[in-house]
Short mmCIF file of C-alpha atoms in Angstrom, two decimals:
data_model
loop_
_atom_site.label_atom_id
_atom_site.label_comp_id
_atom_site.label_asym_id
_atom_site.label_seq_id
_atom_site.Cartn_x
_atom_site.Cartn_y
_atom_site.Cartn_z
CA UNK A 289 2.49 28.08 115.28
CA UNK A 290 -1.07 27.38 114.21
CA UNK A 291 -2.30 24.84 111.57
CA UNK A 292 -4.34 27.06 109.08
CA UNK A 293 -6.76 25.88 106.22
CA UNK A 294 -7.54 28.33 103.78
CA UNK A 295 -9.89 27.96 100.74
CA UNK A 296 -9.11 29.21 97.36
CA UNK A 297 -11.09 29.94 94.33
CA UNK A 298 -11.03 31.99 90.96
CA UNK A 299 -13.43 32.05 88.06
CA UNK A 300 -12.24 35.11 86.11
CA UNK A 301 -8.91 35.40 84.16
CA UNK A 302 -6.41 33.03 84.16
CA UNK A 303 -7.60 30.92 87.11
CA UNK A 304 -4.67 28.52 87.43
CA UNK A 305 -2.31 31.36 87.21
CA UNK A 306 -4.15 33.26 89.85
CA UNK A 307 -4.46 30.24 92.43
CA UNK A 308 -0.59 29.78 91.91
CA UNK A 309 0.18 33.31 92.57
CA UNK A 310 -2.05 33.29 95.63
CA UNK A 311 -0.34 30.03 97.26
CA UNK A 312 3.00 31.78 96.67
CA UNK A 313 1.92 34.81 98.20
CA UNK A 314 0.32 33.05 101.20
CA UNK A 315 3.63 31.06 101.70
CA UNK A 316 5.61 34.19 101.59
CA UNK A 317 3.48 36.19 103.83
CA UNK A 318 1.48 34.08 106.05
CA UNK A 319 3.52 30.71 106.79
CA UNK A 320 5.03 27.68 105.47
CA UNK A 321 3.55 25.35 103.12
CA UNK A 322 2.28 22.09 104.48
CA UNK A 323 -0.08 20.83 101.82
CA UNK A 324 -1.92 22.00 98.59
CA UNK A 325 -4.78 20.09 97.10
CA UNK A 326 -5.40 19.52 93.57
CA UNK A 327 -7.21 22.28 91.72
CA UNK A 328 -10.95 21.19 91.36
CA UNK A 329 -13.30 22.84 88.59
CA UNK A 330 -16.74 23.52 90.01
CA UNK A 331 -19.86 25.45 89.11
CA UNK A 332 -20.61 28.64 91.04
CA UNK A 333 -22.25 28.33 94.24
CA UNK A 334 -24.89 30.55 95.31
CA UNK A 335 -25.07 32.64 91.93
CA UNK A 336 -25.60 31.80 88.23
CA UNK A 337 -22.59 32.61 86.07
CA UNK A 338 -21.00 31.06 82.72
CA UNK A 339 -17.69 31.02 84.50
CA UNK A 340 -16.75 27.94 86.23
CA UNK A 341 -14.65 27.94 89.39
CA UNK A 342 -11.00 26.57 90.03
CA UNK A 343 -11.12 25.64 93.74
CA UNK A 344 -8.16 24.34 96.26
CA UNK A 345 -7.31 24.09 99.63
CA UNK A 346 -4.08 24.92 101.37
CA UNK A 347 -2.56 24.11 104.59
CA UNK A 348 0.17 26.31 106.22
CA UNK A 349 1.76 26.68 109.53
CA UNK A 350 1.71 30.41 110.58
CA UNK A 351 2.66 32.63 113.66
CA UNK A 352 -0.01 34.94 112.94
CA UNK A 353 -3.59 35.63 114.48
CA UNK A 354 -6.50 35.06 112.66
CA UNK A 355 -7.27 38.52 112.08
CA UNK A 356 -3.64 39.34 110.82
CA UNK A 357 -4.17 36.32 108.54
CA UNK A 358 -7.55 37.81 107.43
CA UNK A 359 -6.09 41.28 106.46
CA UNK A 360 -3.21 39.66 104.37
CA UNK A 361 -5.61 37.40 102.54
CA UNK A 362 -7.83 40.54 101.80
CA UNK A 363 -4.41 42.09 100.62
CA UNK A 364 -3.53 39.45 98.45
CA UNK A 365 -7.16 39.41 96.93
CA UNK A 366 -6.76 43.13 95.98
CA UNK A 367 -3.23 42.52 94.53
CA UNK A 368 -4.39 39.99 92.37
CA UNK A 369 -7.53 42.03 90.91
CA UNK A 370 -10.42 41.33 93.33
CA UNK A 371 -12.36 44.81 93.46
CA UNK A 372 -15.09 44.00 96.10
CA UNK A 373 -16.02 41.60 98.78
CA UNK A 374 -19.23 39.39 98.83
CA UNK A 375 -21.62 40.68 101.11
CA UNK A 376 -24.22 38.37 102.89
CA UNK A 377 -25.53 36.00 100.35
CA UNK A 378 -24.76 38.13 97.38
CA UNK A 379 -21.90 36.62 95.48
CA UNK A 380 -20.33 37.48 92.06
CA UNK A 381 -17.55 36.50 89.80
CA UNK A 382 -14.22 37.10 91.15
CA UNK A 383 -10.39 36.80 89.93
CA UNK A 384 -9.66 35.37 93.48
CA UNK A 385 -11.41 34.39 96.77
CA UNK A 386 -9.45 33.32 99.93
CA UNK A 387 -11.54 32.16 102.86
CA UNK A 388 -10.10 31.10 106.04
CA UNK A 389 -11.47 27.70 106.89
CA UNK A 390 -9.82 26.19 110.16
CA UNK A 391 -7.12 27.90 112.42
CA UNK A 392 -6.22 25.02 114.68
CA UNK A 393 -9.28 24.00 116.56
CA UNK A 394 -10.29 27.58 117.26
CA UNK A 395 -13.95 28.51 117.43
CA UNK A 396 -14.38 32.23 117.00
CA UNK A 397 -17.14 34.66 116.02
CA UNK A 398 -16.14 38.23 116.00
CA UNK A 399 -16.94 41.41 114.22
CA UNK A 400 -13.97 43.57 112.69
CA UNK A 401 -13.68 46.48 110.52
CA UNK A 402 -12.01 45.91 107.28
CA UNK A 403 -9.68 48.30 105.05
CA UNK A 404 -12.67 49.98 103.60
CA UNK A 405 -14.07 50.68 107.09
CA UNK A 406 -16.84 48.19 106.73
CA UNK A 407 -17.97 46.11 109.55
CA UNK A 408 -17.60 42.41 108.56
CA UNK A 409 -17.88 39.25 110.80
CA UNK A 410 -14.88 36.60 111.12
CA UNK A 411 -16.24 33.09 112.09
CA UNK A 412 -14.21 30.09 112.80
CA UNK A 413 -14.57 27.42 111.32
CA UNK A 414 -15.81 28.82 108.21
CA UNK A 415 -19.68 28.88 108.77
CA UNK A 416 -20.75 27.62 105.24
CA UNK A 417 -17.73 25.07 104.44
CA UNK A 418 -19.62 21.92 105.39
CA UNK A 419 -22.34 22.82 103.03
CA UNK A 420 -19.95 23.54 99.96
CA UNK A 421 -18.54 20.38 97.92
CA UNK A 422 -16.10 22.63 96.25
CA UNK A 423 -14.53 23.31 99.83
CA UNK A 424 -15.00 19.79 101.16
CA UNK A 425 -13.63 17.81 98.52
CA UNK A 426 -10.15 19.47 98.35
CA UNK A 427 -10.11 19.70 102.16
CA UNK A 428 -10.82 15.96 102.43
CA UNK A 429 -8.24 15.17 99.76
CA UNK A 430 -5.34 16.93 102.21
CA UNK A 431 -6.84 16.38 105.62
CA UNK A 432 -9.43 13.65 105.40
CA UNK A 433 -9.18 12.71 109.21
CA UNK A 434 -9.28 16.46 110.53
CA UNK A 435 -12.17 16.84 112.77
CA UNK A 436 -14.47 19.83 112.51
CA UNK A 437 -14.38 21.23 115.96
CA UNK A 438 -17.97 22.14 116.12
CA UNK A 439 -19.57 19.52 114.14
CA UNK A 440 -17.52 16.57 115.27
CA UNK A 441 -17.09 15.15 111.96
CA UNK A 442 -14.11 14.44 109.82
CA UNK A 443 -13.57 16.21 106.64
CA UNK A 444 -13.95 12.89 104.86
CA UNK A 445 -17.29 12.36 106.67
CA UNK A 446 -18.60 15.83 105.90
CA UNK A 447 -17.59 15.46 102.20
CA UNK A 448 -19.36 12.01 101.84
CA UNK A 449 -22.55 13.41 103.42
CA UNK A 450 -22.50 16.25 100.90
CA UNK A 451 -22.22 13.52 98.12
CA UNK A 452 -24.70 11.44 99.47
CA UNK A 453 -27.17 14.55 99.85
CA UNK A 454 -26.63 15.64 96.14
CA UNK A 455 -27.20 12.10 94.86
CA UNK A 456 -30.51 11.98 96.81
CA UNK A 457 -31.43 15.07 95.02
CA UNK A 458 -33.87 14.83 92.01
#
């Protein structure tokens, strides 16, 4: 069994219902729930939108491999109304987003073909998580002492660094 952390976000539709449904589907199809953060309302990151996000982090035990988890999370996203995945640095409003954050202490960078035949990259730990307060706050809430396998800092330390960085900006 692996310990898996997933980031969840929604900024279209009934955000709370969509996050709760995603958690139910994750528990039913991926693994047993260990913990779930509170829901955090945040501004969009990487694009402008009048629709704020609700974000959360969930931790589960799973017997599945990372790519299997990825395909299931993509299926859950589609079932909950997501019609397209973000590409590169182009982000848009979406009813649900599920990102793999940590899979045990695995460090992975691989290319795979998604359901639509598009080549995509799976990188673990998530390559931008430590730059996103909307990920780090709920992650630090449920796993403050978890050490990032490549950065060597705890989730709480990474979250506090983001807070300090934001406070220093004019």
